Amino acid sequence: MADRLNHGTETMVLRKFGINETYQLAMYLLDQYRGTTLSCRYAVPPRLAPAESRTRLEEEVKVAVVDTIMRHPMMQVGMMDATSKIPLWIQLQNLDLKQHIKWLYIKGHDDFEQTVQETFRFQLDDRFPDLSIKRPGWKITVIRQGNAPIMEVLLTWNHPHFDGAGAKVFHEDFLEMLNNAGNGAYERTGLDGDILRLPQAPPLLPTPIESLKSLPLDLRYLAKVFWEETRPRFLNRDVSQAAWCPIRSSPYKTQFRAFFVDNASLLAILALCRQNKTTITGLLNGLALIAFSSHLDSNVAPAFQSSTIMDHRRNLPPAPSDAPWVRSDRAVGNYVTQLPHRFDTELVARIRSKLPADASEGRDLSADLRRELWAVSAQNRLEIVRKLEAGLRNDLVGVFKYVTDWQQTMSDMAKKTRQFSWLVTNIGVLDGNTSTGLSTNTTTRSPTDGNTKSDDGQRWSIVRAQFGLSAEIPAAAIEFAPVSVAGRGMCVSANWPDCAVDAMLGERIMADMERWLAQLAS
């Protein structure tokens, strides 16, 4: 309905796509990437849990979604000229919320967790409607079972709209709006049934970082990047590239796995990280290095490269005074960059020399290997800290300024040797007891802490989160995506392209990561 309403009106162009947005769209158009999902498990207030409160629950959720998307204009816009070299964001008149919010009610005897995981995996690979349909690229699936005091909310989006940190902001703001919606006022200006009439005034979109700040590149850095991109294959003697995993594009299918770490274990692991001058991100890079070294032969992988995805919001200027998202770190937009790491032949050989004779049998880490692990993890954190201190100097997005045709660039990339064996994208700690969307509290608290108001039992909260990416065809062979909820533990997920990575390898690496984290926690 809203799609028809959005056609036939004069198109209002808001701005051109930014660099990150164009790059992400090119991957989507070439079927190198499909969707990203951040799923949160919400504790439902007792007044809304009974099955007879279903209508009221759906209404409160709808109103909270509306209030959240009104705070974040990237969720209100459509695309135009998507297949051109310069795609555009356009203003929409209406949204049909039936196209964006789906409810999945399952029977009492169904397995809730299994349904969540099956739905999550399906959403990752499900394509969005034709981009010529004037509709934002995001959808919400809510899973409910009988009178259960919980519901699962899966937010899946097309990456040009925003990144994983933006999705985390969405869930925190949505939680705030749910707790406000309980105050009883459901009428929203412009909301008629499921049709949301958007304001006539053009929305203010978050500005791409390259339009806000300069991205200076040292000549030496630029020359190095250019040489690595253009050198003929016979001159490429870089044994750290992931030549063991050739890039294959089809058939497109994501393999996805996840495991959970409870809060007590996470607190123990965090204490060890602090003691060894690293972070969860550094530790996961270190564990991955040992796992890959153990399952791949030195002949095919004598060295490795990995990548850490980073968030540029810290480098943004203050948000405009009329920005509905209020603060730069609360912008739902696209502000990712990446930092490569290199693990040389000497280091990898040393790690392999300390592995048990039969590493395939799933062993604990020896004291020797733990020393290597903490050294690598601390070095990894040091590289991340140096990158943070360098700000926007010699940043990959600065190099991207020289790309004129992203579809051609990504198509060419799929013909090259894969660079990264693995990647870590950690969106950090989600505040599941937030009383304000502007909360900056990301300390770990116990599940019994939080609001001490008398209406505590009637408040919404988030008790668990799971973050996942669809397979990125030319990117890392395996991508790890951790997310935590304050006081509730952590989920670590992994994805890989089914056509390029052996499922047994992916499962063994994930089993190692899970076992070793449990070992460290104990």
Short mmCIF file of C-alpha atoms in Angstrom, two decimals:
data_model
loop_
_atom_site.label_atom_id
_atom_site.label_comp_id
_atom_site.label_asym_id
_atom_site.label_seq_id
_atom_site.Cartn_x
_atom_site.Cartn_y
_atom_site.Cartn_z
CA MET A 1 0.00 0.00 0.00
CA ALA A 2 2.66 2.52 1.09
CA ASP A 3 4.81 1.43 -1.87
CA ARG A 4 2.01 2.56 -4.21
CA LEU A 5 1.61 5.79 -2.24
CA ASN A 6 5.36 6.46 -2.61
CA HIS A 7 5.12 6.16 -6.41
CA GLY A 8 3.77 8.93 -8.55
CA THR A 9 4.89 11.69 -6.19
CA GLU A 10 7.77 13.97 -7.15
CA THR A 11 10.97 12.36 -5.90
CA MET A 12 12.91 14.38 -3.34
CA VAL A 13 16.62 13.49 -3.42
CA LEU A 14 18.20 13.86 0.03
CA ARG A 15 21.85 13.17 -0.78
CA LYS A 16 24.25 10.92 -2.69
CA PHE A 17 25.41 7.68 -1.12
CA GLY A 18 28.60 7.94 0.91
CA ILE A 19 31.67 5.78 0.26
CA ASN A 20 30.76 3.04 2.76
CA GLU A 21 27.15 3.00 1.59
CA THR A 22 28.14 2.63 -2.09
CA TYR A 23 30.64 -0.14 -1.28
CA GLN A 24 28.05 -2.06 0.75
CA LEU A 25 25.40 -1.64 -1.98
CA ALA A 26 27.81 -2.92 -4.65
CA MET A 27 28.33 -6.11 -2.65
CA TYR A 28 24.57 -6.54 -2.31
CA LEU A 29 23.95 -5.97 -6.05
CA LEU A 30 26.65 -8.51 -6.99
CA ASP A 31 25.19 -11.04 -4.51
CA GLN A 32 28.42 -10.99 -2.50
CA TYR A 33 26.52 -10.12 0.70
CA ARG A 34 22.84 -10.20 1.67
CA GLY A 35 21.84 -9.21 5.15
CA THR A 36 22.93 -8.54 8.73
CA THR A 37 20.87 -9.43 11.81
CA LEU A 38 20.98 -8.27 15.42
CA SER A 39 18.51 -10.26 17.49
CA CYS A 40 17.61 -9.40 21.10
CA ARG A 41 15.61 -11.39 23.62
CA TYR A 42 13.27 -9.06 25.48
CA ALA A 43 11.78 -9.77 28.91
CA VAL A 44 8.06 -8.92 28.46
CA PRO A 45 6.34 -7.09 31.35
CA PRO A 46 3.78 -9.35 33.14
CA ARG A 47 0.86 -7.12 32.08
CA LEU A 48 1.62 -7.93 28.40
CA ALA A 49 2.71 -11.59 28.68
CA PRO A 50 -0.74 -13.31 28.72
CA ALA A 51 -2.02 -14.47 25.32
CA GLU A 52 -5.16 -12.31 25.75
CA SER A 53 -2.90 -9.20 25.80
CA ARG A 54 -1.68 -10.02 22.27
CA THR A 55 -3.40 -7.04 20.57
CA ARG A 56 -2.09 -4.59 23.16
CA LEU A 57 1.42 -6.09 22.93
CA GLU A 58 1.45 -5.75 19.12
CA GLU A 59 0.22 -2.16 19.39
CA GLU A 60 2.88 -1.17 21.94
CA VAL A 61 5.62 -2.78 19.82
CA LYS A 62 4.38 -0.99 16.68
CA VAL A 63 4.29 2.40 18.44
CA ALA A 64 7.79 1.85 19.88
CA VAL A 65 9.12 0.95 16.40
CA VAL A 66 7.54 4.14 14.99
CA ASP A 67 9.07 6.28 17.76
CA THR A 68 12.49 4.69 17.14
CA ILE A 69 12.49 5.13 13.36
CA MET A 70 11.41 8.76 13.79
CA ARG A 71 14.63 9.25 15.78
CA HIS A 72 16.71 7.58 13.04
CA PRO A 73 16.05 8.94 9.51
CA MET A 74 18.15 6.26 7.75
CA MET A 75 15.23 3.92 8.56
CA GLN A 76 12.77 6.20 6.73
CA VAL A 77 14.44 6.52 3.31
CA GLY A 78 14.51 4.67 0.00
CA MET A 79 17.09 4.31 -2.79
CA MET A 80 17.12 5.65 -6.32
CA ASP A 81 19.54 4.83 -9.18
CA ALA A 82 20.76 1.89 -7.07
CA THR A 83 22.63 0.24 -9.95
CA SER A 84 24.35 3.44 -11.11
CA LYS A 85 27.80 4.62 -10.02
CA ILE A 86 26.16 7.35 -7.89
CA PRO A 87 23.14 5.94 -6.01
CA LEU A 88 20.87 8.39 -4.17
CA TRP A 89 18.88 8.41 -0.93
CA ILE A 90 15.34 9.69 -1.45
CA GLN A 91 12.58 10.89 0.84
CA LEU A 92 9.53 8.64 1.21
CA GLN A 93 5.98 9.81 1.95
CA ASN A 94 4.78 6.69 3.77
CA LEU A 95 5.82 3.39 5.27
CA ASP A 96 3.58 0.33 5.34
CA LEU A 97 4.59 -1.23 8.65
CA LYS A 98 3.09 -4.59 7.61
CA GLN A 99 6.02 -4.82 5.17
CA HIS A 100 8.52 -4.19 7.97
CA ILE A 101 7.14 -5.89 11.12
CA LYS A 102 6.21 -9.58 11.09
CA TRP A 103 4.92 -11.59 14.07
CA LEU A 104 5.71 -15.28 14.33
CA TYR A 105 3.56 -17.09 16.91
CA ILE A 106 4.73 -20.61 17.70
CA LYS A 107 2.91 -23.38 19.55
CA GLY A 108 3.68 -24.43 23.11
CA HIS A 109 5.31 -27.72 22.08
CA ASP A 110 7.62 -26.02 19.52
CA ASP A 111 11.27 -25.47 20.47
CA PHE A 112 11.63 -21.70 20.96
CA GLU A 113 15.43 -21.61 20.70
CA GLN A 114 15.47 -23.79 17.59
CA THR A 115 12.86 -21.52 15.94
CA VAL A 116 14.96 -18.44 16.78
CA GLN A 117 18.10 -19.97 15.24
CA GLU A 118 16.29 -21.21 12.11
CA THR A 119 14.65 -17.79 11.62
CA PHE A 120 17.99 -16.03 12.21
CA ARG A 121 19.73 -18.15 9.57
CA PHE A 122 16.87 -17.69 7.10
CA GLN A 123 16.92 -13.89 7.56
CA LEU A 124 20.65 -13.63 6.86
CA ASP A 125 20.29 -15.09 3.35
CA ASP A 126 16.86 -13.67 2.49
CA ARG A 127 17.09 -10.95 -0.17
CA PHE A 128 15.25 -7.64 0.18
CA PRO A 129 12.48 -6.63 -2.25
CA ASP A 130 13.56 -5.16 -5.60
CA LEU A 131 15.48 -1.95 -4.82
CA SER A 132 13.31 -0.03 -7.31
CA ILE A 133 10.43 -0.51 -4.84
CA LYS A 134 10.54 2.62 -2.74
CA ARG A 135 10.92 1.04 0.67
CA PRO A 136 13.64 1.13 3.36
CA GLY A 137 15.84 -1.97 3.57
CA TRP A 138 15.08 -3.23 7.08
CA LYS A 139 12.63 -5.68 8.67
CA ILE A 140 11.73 -6.83 12.15
CA THR A 141 10.58 -10.35 13.04
CA VAL A 142 9.06 -10.88 16.50
CA ILE A 143 8.88 -14.45 17.81
CA ARG A 144 6.34 -15.21 20.58
CA GLN A 145 5.29 -18.42 22.30
CA GLY A 146 2.09 -18.59 24.36
CA ASN A 147 2.29 -16.71 27.68
CA ALA A 148 6.10 -16.83 27.80
CA PRO A 149 7.68 -13.87 29.63
CA ILE A 150 10.07 -13.33 26.69
CA MET A 151 9.99 -12.47 23.00
CA GLU A 152 12.73 -12.49 20.39
CA VAL A 153 13.10 -9.41 18.16
CA LEU A 154 15.23 -9.90 15.05
CA LEU A 155 16.28 -6.74 13.22
CA THR A 156 17.62 -7.56 9.73
CA TRP A 157 18.85 -4.82 7.41
CA ASN A 158 20.52 -4.05 4.12
CA HIS A 159 23.97 -2.74 5.09
CA PRO A 160 23.93 0.49 3.01
CA HIS A 161 21.36 1.85 5.52
CA PHE A 162 23.49 1.40 8.65
CA ASP A 163 26.11 -0.77 10.39
CA GLY A 164 26.14 -3.12 13.37
CA ALA A 165 26.79 -0.33 15.90
CA GLY A 166 23.74 1.45 14.44
CA ALA A 167 21.65 -1.70 14.98
CA LYS A 168 22.80 -1.79 18.62
CA VAL A 169 21.60 1.82 19.01
CA PHE A 170 18.28 0.82 17.40
CA HIS A 171 17.67 -1.94 19.99
CA GLU A 172 18.65 0.30 22.93
CA ASP A 173 16.39 3.10 21.68
CA PHE A 174 13.58 0.63 20.91
CA LEU A 175 13.84 -0.61 24.52
CA GLU A 176 13.58 2.97 25.77
CA MET A 177 10.50 3.55 23.57
CA LEU A 178 8.87 0.31 24.79
CA ASN A 179 9.25 1.49 28.38
CA ASN A 180 7.78 4.87 27.40
CA ALA A 181 4.94 3.26 25.41
CA GLY A 182 3.75 1.61 28.60
CA ASN A 183 2.61 5.04 29.73
CA GLY A 184 -0.51 4.43 27.68
CA ALA A 185 -0.56 6.99 24.85
CA TYR A 186 -0.69 4.99 21.60
CA GLU A 187 -1.81 7.71 19.21
CA ARG A 188 1.03 8.80 16.95
CA THR A 189 0.80 11.64 14.47
CA GLY A 190 0.78 10.19 10.99
CA LEU A 191 0.04 6.60 12.06
CA ASP A 192 -3.17 5.29 10.50
CA GLY A 193 -3.48 1.55 11.15
CA ASP A 194 -0.27 0.15 9.68
CA ILE A 195 0.42 3.10 7.36
CA LEU A 196 2.89 5.62 8.78
CA ARG A 197 2.69 8.99 7.03
CA LEU A 198 6.18 10.49 7.27
CA PRO A 199 6.76 14.23 7.86
CA GLN A 200 6.68 16.46 4.77
CA ALA A 201 9.90 18.22 5.81
CA PRO A 202 12.92 16.36 4.34
CA PRO A 203 14.63 14.25 7.02
CA LEU A 204 18.17 15.13 8.09
CA LEU A 205 20.39 12.12 7.33
CA PRO A 206 23.67 11.35 9.15
CA THR A 207 26.50 12.68 6.98
CA PRO A 208 29.16 10.28 5.65
CA ILE A 209 32.47 10.73 7.46
CA GLU A 210 34.36 11.76 4.30
CA SER A 211 32.03 14.78 3.99
CA LEU A 212 32.66 15.79 7.61
CA LYS A 213 36.39 15.26 8.09
CA SER A 214 39.51 15.02 5.96
CA LEU A 215 40.97 11.53 5.66
CA PRO A 216 44.71 12.27 5.18
CA LEU A 217 46.90 9.63 3.52
CA ASP A 218 50.71 9.56 3.76
CA LEU A 219 52.32 9.05 0.35
CA ARG A 220 54.19 5.95 1.55
CA TYR A 221 50.97 4.37 2.85
CA LEU A 222 49.08 5.16 -0.37
CA ALA A 223 51.89 3.78 -2.56
CA LYS A 224 51.95 0.55 -0.51
CA VAL A 225 48.18 0.07 -0.83
CA PHE A 226 48.29 0.85 -4.56
CA TRP A 227 51.11 -1.65 -5.15
CA GLU A 228 49.33 -4.41 -3.22
CA GLU A 229 46.20 -3.81 -5.31
CA THR A 230 47.82 -3.64 -8.74
CA ARG A 231 50.91 -5.92 -8.65
CA PRO A 232 50.73 -8.91 -11.02
CA ARG A 233 49.97 -12.25 -9.38
CA PHE A 234 53.42 -13.72 -10.19
CA LEU A 235 55.03 -10.94 -8.12
CA ASN A 236 52.82 -11.63 -5.12
CA ARG A 237 54.94 -13.61 -2.66
CA ASP A 238 52.81 -12.70 0.37
CA VAL A 239 52.32 -16.06 2.11
CA SER A 240 50.06 -14.47 4.78
CA GLN A 241 47.17 -14.13 2.32
CA ALA A 242 44.38 -16.72 2.56
CA ALA A 243 45.35 -18.60 -0.62
CA TRP A 244 44.17 -21.77 1.17
CA CYS A 245 40.59 -20.53 0.64
CA PRO A 246 40.00 -19.41 -2.98
CA ILE A 247 37.12 -16.96 -3.46
CA ARG A 248 34.03 -18.67 -4.88
CA SER A 249 30.81 -16.77 -5.52
CA SER A 250 28.13 -19.41 -5.97
CA PRO A 251 25.96 -21.09 -4.99
CA TYR A 252 25.37 -18.39 -2.37
CA LYS A 253 24.67 -19.83 1.07
CA THR A 254 25.74 -18.72 4.55
CA GLN A 255 26.87 -21.24 7.12
CA PHE A 256 26.15 -19.76 10.57
CA ARG A 257 27.05 -21.02 14.05
CA ALA A 258 26.83 -19.40 17.50
CA PHE A 259 27.56 -20.17 21.14
CA PHE A 260 26.85 -18.33 24.39
CA VAL A 261 29.11 -17.46 27.33
CA ASP A 262 27.32 -16.88 30.64
CA ASN A 263 27.95 -13.74 32.67
CA ALA A 264 30.09 -15.35 35.39
CA SER A 265 32.38 -16.84 32.72
CA LEU A 266 32.50 -13.54 30.83
CA LEU A 267 33.51 -11.63 33.98
CA ALA A 268 36.33 -14.14 34.58
CA ILE A 269 37.51 -13.79 30.95
CA LEU A 270 37.36 -9.97 31.12
CA ALA A 271 39.48 -10.02 34.32
CA LEU A 272 42.10 -12.14 32.50
CA CYS A 273 42.00 -9.76 29.51
CA ARG A 274 42.67 -6.76 31.78
CA GLN A 275 45.47 -8.66 33.54
CA ASN A 276 47.07 -9.41 30.15
CA LYS A 277 46.52 -5.93 28.67
CA THR A 278 44.00 -6.94 26.01
CA THR A 279 40.28 -6.97 25.23
CA ILE A 280 37.68 -9.50 24.04
CA THR A 281 38.41 -8.46 20.43
CA GLY A 282 42.16 -8.99 20.92
CA LEU A 283 41.53 -12.32 22.64
CA LEU A 284 39.25 -13.59 19.84
CA ASN A 285 41.92 -12.68 17.26
CA GLY A 286 44.48 -14.60 19.36
CA LEU A 287 42.25 -17.67 19.80
CA ALA A 288 41.44 -17.67 16.07
CA LEU A 289 45.17 -17.63 15.25
CA ILE A 290 45.76 -20.77 17.35
CA ALA A 291 42.66 -22.50 15.95
CA PHE A 292 43.54 -21.77 12.30
CA SER A 293 47.19 -22.76 12.90
CA SER A 294 46.02 -26.02 14.40
CA HIS A 295 43.56 -27.02 11.63
CA LEU A 296 45.48 -25.81 8.55
CA ASP A 297 48.75 -27.32 7.42
CA SER A 298 51.89 -25.13 7.28
CA ASN A 299 52.23 -25.96 3.56
CA VAL A 300 48.91 -24.25 2.69
CA ALA A 301 48.95 -21.54 5.40
CA PRO A 302 52.45 -20.65 6.66
CA ALA A 303 51.21 -17.23 7.89
CA PHE A 304 47.92 -15.38 8.29
CA GLN A 305 46.17 -12.04 7.98
CA SER A 306 43.03 -11.07 9.89
CA SER A 307 40.92 -7.95 10.07
CA THR A 308 39.20 -6.09 12.91
CA ILE A 309 36.14 -4.01 12.02
CA MET A 310 36.20 -0.63 13.80
CA ASP A 311 33.70 2.15 14.40
CA HIS A 312 34.45 5.74 13.30
CA ARG A 313 31.77 7.40 15.47
CA ARG A 314 34.45 8.50 17.95
CA ASN A 315 35.98 10.58 15.14
CA LEU A 316 32.75 12.39 14.23
CA PRO A 317 32.15 16.04 15.12
CA PRO A 318 29.19 16.79 17.46
CA ALA A 319 25.80 16.00 15.91
CA PRO A 320 23.90 18.97 14.37
CA SER A 321 21.68 20.73 16.94
CA ASP A 322 18.52 19.63 15.06
CA ALA A 323 19.60 15.97 14.68
CA PRO A 324 16.88 13.74 16.20
CA TRP A 325 19.56 11.21 17.27
CA VAL A 326 21.10 13.98 19.48
CA ARG A 327 24.65 12.59 19.79
CA SER A 328 27.19 11.43 17.18
CA ASP A 329 27.74 8.11 18.96
CA ARG A 330 23.97 7.46 18.70
CA ALA A 331 23.80 7.89 14.91
CA VAL A 332 22.21 5.02 13.01
CA GLY A 333 24.34 5.22 9.87
CA ASN A 334 27.40 3.67 8.22
CA TYR A 335 30.66 4.49 10.00
CA VAL A 336 32.72 1.29 9.75
CA THR A 337 36.36 0.91 8.83
CA GLN A 338 38.78 -2.00 9.14
CA LEU A 339 42.24 -2.64 10.52
CA PRO A 340 44.36 -5.47 9.07
CA HIS A 341 46.64 -7.64 11.26
CA ARG A 342 49.50 -9.80 10.07
CA PHE A 343 50.82 -12.96 11.77
CA ASP A 344 54.20 -13.87 10.25
CA THR A 345 55.68 -17.30 9.45
CA GLU A 346 57.98 -17.26 12.48
CA LEU A 347 55.11 -16.64 14.93
CA VAL A 348 52.81 -19.20 13.28
CA ALA A 349 55.59 -21.84 13.20
CA ARG A 350 56.27 -21.22 16.91
CA ILE A 351 52.56 -21.67 17.73
CA ARG A 352 52.39 -24.86 15.64
CA SER A 353 55.46 -26.25 17.44
CA LYS A 354 53.58 -25.98 20.74
CA LEU A 355 50.39 -27.69 19.55
CA PRO A 356 49.68 -31.25 20.77
CA ALA A 357 50.67 -34.01 18.33
CA ASP A 358 47.02 -34.71 17.51
CA ALA A 359 45.50 -31.21 17.49
CA SER A 360 42.36 -32.45 15.74
CA GLU A 361 41.20 -34.11 18.96
CA GLY A 362 40.07 -30.94 20.72
CA ARG A 363 42.51 -30.31 23.56
CA ASP A 364 42.79 -27.60 26.19
CA LEU A 365 45.43 -24.91 25.72
CA SER A 366 48.77 -25.81 27.34
CA ALA A 367 50.54 -23.27 29.59
CA ASP A 368 52.96 -22.65 26.69
CA LEU A 369 50.13 -21.93 24.25
CA ARG A 370 48.38 -19.68 26.78
CA ARG A 371 51.54 -17.56 27.01
CA GLU A 372 51.57 -17.25 23.19
CA LEU A 373 47.84 -16.47 23.23
CA TRP A 374 48.17 -13.56 25.66
CA ALA A 375 51.22 -12.15 23.85
CA VAL A 376 49.38 -12.21 20.50
CA SER A 377 46.15 -10.81 22.04
CA ALA A 378 48.04 -7.95 23.74
CA GLN A 379 49.82 -7.12 20.48
CA ASN A 380 46.47 -7.15 18.67
CA ARG A 381 45.01 -4.70 21.20
CA LEU A 382 48.12 -2.50 20.83
CA GLU A 383 47.54 -2.31 17.05
CA ILE A 384 43.90 -1.33 17.67
CA VAL A 385 44.97 1.36 20.20
CA ARG A 386 47.50 2.78 17.70
CA LYS A 387 44.76 2.90 15.06
CA LEU A 388 42.45 4.74 17.49
CA GLU A 389 45.24 7.23 18.30
CA ALA A 390 45.90 7.81 14.56
CA GLY A 391 42.23 8.81 14.15
CA LEU A 392 41.44 9.25 10.45
CA ARG A 393 45.03 9.28 9.13
CA ASN A 394 45.88 6.44 6.72
CA ASP A 395 42.39 4.99 7.00
CA LEU A 396 40.93 2.55 4.50
CA VAL A 397 37.92 4.83 3.87
CA GLY A 398 40.44 7.50 2.78
CA VAL A 399 41.80 5.06 0.17
CA PHE A 400 38.23 4.28 -0.92
CA LYS A 401 37.89 7.93 -2.06
CA TYR A 402 39.86 6.94 -5.17
CA VAL A 403 37.40 4.23 -6.22
CA THR A 404 35.11 5.43 -9.00
CA ASP A 405 33.18 2.25 -9.81
CA TRP A 406 32.38 0.08 -6.81
CA GLN A 407 30.60 -2.70 -8.69
CA GLN A 408 33.60 -3.15 -10.98
CA THR A 409 36.00 -2.98 -8.01
CA MET A 410 34.13 -5.64 -6.02
CA SER A 411 33.70 -7.82 -9.10
CA ASP A 412 37.50 -7.64 -9.67
CA MET A 413 38.19 -8.37 -6.00
CA ALA A 414 36.31 -11.68 -6.28
CA LYS A 415 38.88 -12.78 -8.91
CA LYS A 416 41.90 -12.12 -6.65
CA THR A 417 43.53 -14.11 -3.87
CA ARG A 418 41.57 -13.83 -0.61
CA GLN A 419 43.41 -11.56 1.83
CA PHE A 420 42.00 -12.43 5.27
CA SER A 421 41.59 -15.84 6.88
CA TRP A 422 39.30 -14.38 9.55
CA LEU A 423 37.70 -11.16 10.69
CA VAL A 424 36.36 -9.96 14.06
CA THR A 425 33.46 -7.49 14.22
CA ASN A 426 32.59 -6.80 17.86
CA ILE A 427 29.72 -4.34 18.40
CA GLY A 428 30.44 -4.31 22.12
CA VAL A 429 28.10 -4.17 25.11
CA LEU A 430 24.40 -3.55 24.74
CA ASP A 431 22.63 -1.84 27.66
CA GLY A 432 19.64 -4.09 28.32
CA ASN A 433 18.22 -2.14 31.26
CA THR A 434 18.43 1.26 29.63
CA SER A 435 16.08 3.91 30.94
CA THR A 436 17.26 6.43 28.34
CA GLY A 437 18.51 6.03 24.78
CA LEU A 438 21.37 8.36 25.68
CA SER A 439 22.66 6.04 28.38
CA THR A 440 26.42 5.63 28.23
CA ASN A 441 26.56 2.94 30.89
CA THR A 442 28.30 -0.07 29.40
CA THR A 443 29.70 -1.46 32.65
CA THR A 444 28.88 -5.04 33.43
CA ARG A 445 26.21 -5.32 36.09
CA SER A 446 24.52 -8.32 37.61
CA PRO A 447 21.06 -9.28 36.29
CA THR A 448 19.52 -8.30 39.64
CA ASP A 449 20.85 -4.74 39.45
CA GLY A 450 19.25 -1.96 37.45
CA ASN A 451 16.15 0.08 38.11
CA THR A 452 15.00 -0.03 41.69
CA LYS A 453 11.72 1.74 40.99
CA SER A 454 8.59 0.04 42.28
CA ASP A 455 7.37 -0.58 38.71
CA ASP A 456 10.51 -2.60 37.95
CA GLY A 457 8.50 -5.73 37.23
CA GLN A 458 6.52 -3.84 34.59
CA ARG A 459 9.58 -2.62 32.69
CA TRP A 460 10.96 -4.12 29.51
CA SER A 461 14.58 -5.31 29.46
CA ILE A 462 16.97 -7.15 27.12
CA VAL A 463 18.37 -10.39 28.49
CA ARG A 464 20.36 -11.69 25.51
CA ALA A 465 21.64 -10.62 22.08
CA GLN A 466 22.97 -12.40 18.99
CA PHE A 467 24.74 -10.66 16.09
CA GLY A 468 25.33 -12.26 12.70
CA LEU A 469 26.40 -11.47 9.15
CA SER A 470 25.58 -13.21 5.92
CA ALA A 471 28.58 -14.61 4.05
CA GLU A 472 30.78 -11.88 2.51
CA ILE A 473 32.07 -13.58 -0.63
CA PRO A 474 35.39 -11.67 -1.17
CA ALA A 475 36.07 -10.89 2.52
CA ALA A 476 37.50 -13.10 5.28
CA ALA A 477 36.99 -16.87 5.07
CA ILE A 478 35.35 -16.94 8.53
CA GLU A 479 33.86 -13.90 10.27
CA PHE A 480 33.39 -13.78 14.05
CA ALA A 481 30.71 -11.44 15.44
CA PRO A 482 30.55 -11.17 19.26
CA VAL A 483 28.00 -9.08 21.18
CA SER A 484 27.35 -8.79 24.93
CA VAL A 485 24.45 -7.58 27.06
CA ALA A 486 25.54 -5.80 30.25
CA GLY A 487 25.28 -8.23 33.15
CA ARG A 488 23.94 -11.03 30.94
CA GLY A 489 26.86 -12.64 29.11
CA MET A 490 28.08 -12.78 25.54
CA CYS A 491 27.21 -14.48 22.26
CA VAL A 492 29.95 -15.30 19.73
CA SER A 493 28.75 -16.13 16.23
CA ALA A 494 30.60 -17.10 13.08
CA ASN A 495 29.67 -17.21 9.42
CA TRP A 496 31.36 -18.46 6.30
CA PRO A 497 30.41 -18.98 2.62
CA ASP A 498 29.28 -22.57 2.18
CA CYS A 499 30.77 -22.71 -1.32
CA ALA A 500 34.29 -21.75 -0.17
CA VAL A 501 34.88 -23.04 3.37
CA ASP A 502 34.56 -26.67 4.44
CA ALA A 503 31.81 -26.89 7.09
CA MET A 504 33.91 -29.32 9.15
CA LEU A 505 36.73 -26.75 9.37
CA GLY A 506 34.33 -23.98 10.45
CA GLU A 507 32.74 -26.21 13.08
CA ARG A 508 36.08 -27.36 14.47
CA ILE A 509 37.34 -23.79 14.75
CA MET A 510 34.13 -22.72 16.51
CA ALA A 511 34.35 -25.73 18.85
CA ASP A 512 37.94 -24.73 19.73
CA MET A 513 36.93 -21.11 20.41
CA GLU A 514 34.07 -22.24 22.67
CA ARG A 515 36.20 -24.82 24.53
CA TRP A 516 39.12 -22.46 25.08
CA LEU A 517 36.94 -19.60 26.31
CA ALA A 518 35.36 -22.04 28.81
CA GLN A 519 38.86 -23.18 29.84
CA LEU A 520 39.99 -19.57 30.41
CA ALA A 521 36.80 -18.83 32.38
CA SER A 522 37.43 -21.75 34.74
#
